[in-house]
Coordinates of C-alpha atoms in Angstrom, one line a residue:
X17 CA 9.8 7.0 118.2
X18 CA 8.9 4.9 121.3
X19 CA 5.4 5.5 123.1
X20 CA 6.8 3.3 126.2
X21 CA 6.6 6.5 128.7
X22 CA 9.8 8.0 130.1
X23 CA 10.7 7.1 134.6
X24 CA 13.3 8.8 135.7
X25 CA 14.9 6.5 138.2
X26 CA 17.7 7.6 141.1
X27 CA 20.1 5.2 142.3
X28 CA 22.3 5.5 145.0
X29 CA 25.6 3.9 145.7
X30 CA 26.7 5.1 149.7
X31 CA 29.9 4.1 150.6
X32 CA 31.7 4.5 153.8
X33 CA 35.1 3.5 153.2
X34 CA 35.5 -0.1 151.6
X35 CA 31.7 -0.6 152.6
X36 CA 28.5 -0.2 150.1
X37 CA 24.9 0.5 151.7
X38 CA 23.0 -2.5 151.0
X39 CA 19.6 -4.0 151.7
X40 CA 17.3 -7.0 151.6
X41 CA 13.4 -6.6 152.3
X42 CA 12.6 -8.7 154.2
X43 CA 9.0 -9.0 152.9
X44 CA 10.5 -10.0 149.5
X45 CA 13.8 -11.5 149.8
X46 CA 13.0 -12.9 146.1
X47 CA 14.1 -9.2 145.3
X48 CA 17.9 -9.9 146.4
X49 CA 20.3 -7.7 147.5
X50 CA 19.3 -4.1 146.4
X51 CA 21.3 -0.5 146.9
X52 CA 18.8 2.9 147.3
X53 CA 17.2 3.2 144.6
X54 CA 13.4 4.9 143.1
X55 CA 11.5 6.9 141.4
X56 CA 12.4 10.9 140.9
X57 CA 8.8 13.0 141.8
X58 CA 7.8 15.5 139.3
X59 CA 8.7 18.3 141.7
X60 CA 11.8 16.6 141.8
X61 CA 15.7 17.0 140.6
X62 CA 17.6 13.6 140.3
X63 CA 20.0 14.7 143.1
X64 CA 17.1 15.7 145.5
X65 CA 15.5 12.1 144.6
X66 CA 18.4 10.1 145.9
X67 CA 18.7 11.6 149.4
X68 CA 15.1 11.8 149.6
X69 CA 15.2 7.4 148.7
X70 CA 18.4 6.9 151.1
X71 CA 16.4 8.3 154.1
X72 CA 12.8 6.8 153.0
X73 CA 14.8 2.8 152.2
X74 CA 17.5 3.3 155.6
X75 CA 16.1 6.1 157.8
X76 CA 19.9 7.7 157.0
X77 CA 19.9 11.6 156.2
X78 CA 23.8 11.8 156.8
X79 CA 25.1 11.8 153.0
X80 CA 26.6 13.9 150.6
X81 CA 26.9 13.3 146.9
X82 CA 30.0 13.1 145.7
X83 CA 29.2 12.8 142.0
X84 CA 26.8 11.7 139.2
X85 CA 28.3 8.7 138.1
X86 CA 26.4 8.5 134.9
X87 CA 23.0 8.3 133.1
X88 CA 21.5 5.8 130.9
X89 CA 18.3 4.6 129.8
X90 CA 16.9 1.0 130.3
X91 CA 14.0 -0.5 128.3
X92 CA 11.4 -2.1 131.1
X93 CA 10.3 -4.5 128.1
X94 CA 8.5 -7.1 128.7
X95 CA 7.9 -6.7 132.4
X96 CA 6.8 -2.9 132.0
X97 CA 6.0 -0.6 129.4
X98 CA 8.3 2.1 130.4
X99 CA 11.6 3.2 129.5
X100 CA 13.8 4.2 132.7
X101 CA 15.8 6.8 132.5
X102 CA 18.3 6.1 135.9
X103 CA 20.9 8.8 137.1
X104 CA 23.4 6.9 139.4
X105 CA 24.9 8.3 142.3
X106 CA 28.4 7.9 144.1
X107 CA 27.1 9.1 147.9
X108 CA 29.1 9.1 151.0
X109 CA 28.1 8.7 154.9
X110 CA 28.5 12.0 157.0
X111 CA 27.5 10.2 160.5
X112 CA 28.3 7.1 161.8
X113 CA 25.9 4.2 161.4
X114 CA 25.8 0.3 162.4
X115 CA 27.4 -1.7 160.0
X116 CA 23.9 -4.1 160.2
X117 CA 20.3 -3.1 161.8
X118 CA 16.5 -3.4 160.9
X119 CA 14.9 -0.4 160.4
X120 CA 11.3 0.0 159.7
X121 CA 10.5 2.7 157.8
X122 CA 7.3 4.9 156.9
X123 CA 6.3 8.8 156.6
X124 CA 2.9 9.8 155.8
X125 CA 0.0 7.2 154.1
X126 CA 2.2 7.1 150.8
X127 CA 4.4 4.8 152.3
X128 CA 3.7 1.5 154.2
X129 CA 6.5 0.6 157.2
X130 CA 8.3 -1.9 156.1
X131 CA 11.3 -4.0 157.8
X132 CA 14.5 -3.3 156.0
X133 CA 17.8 -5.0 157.3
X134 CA 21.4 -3.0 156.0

């Protein structure tokens, strides 16, 4: 039995149409090309978790889940003692967004505002 701790993970794949919601921080663009993506709260469910990262990672609240895609666990070994535990997520835009724009995000002191470009 492993004593790595379990992180539930959400991860979010938005399309609209033939296009995939992707972004680059720009403070770490050694990080590449990334989709939504963090960590579910304890108060959380999975599919609360993704919304909640779409809006906090692109400032975007119109989605709907269309379905869980899967869920698997990853072993974090050797860069962190955990075991993830990610639920992936087919979403879909509701409203109409630019296809490219920096947004800089932040709510509350938990998280910093931070320049994202989609």
């Amino acid at each position: 039995m492993s004593t790595q701790p379990l992180i539930k993970k959400a991860i979010a794949y938005v399309t609209n149409k033939d296009e995939l919601m992707v972004f680059t921080h720009t403070d770490f663009p050694e990080a590449g090309v990334q989709v939504p993506a963090g960590t579910v709260e304890e108060t959380e469910e999975p599919s609360e978790a993704v919304l909640r990262e779409i809006y906090e990672e692109s400032g975007v609240k119109g989605v709907r889940i269309i379905e869980l895609l899967g869920i698997y666990q990853y072993n974090m070994t050797p860069d962190r003692n955990e075991i993830q535990e990610r639920y992936v997520y087919h979403l879909e835009l509701t409203q109409s967004t630019p296809s490219m724009y920096l947004a800089v995000l932040g709510n509350t002191s938990k998280y910093e505002q931070k320049p994202y470009s989609l």
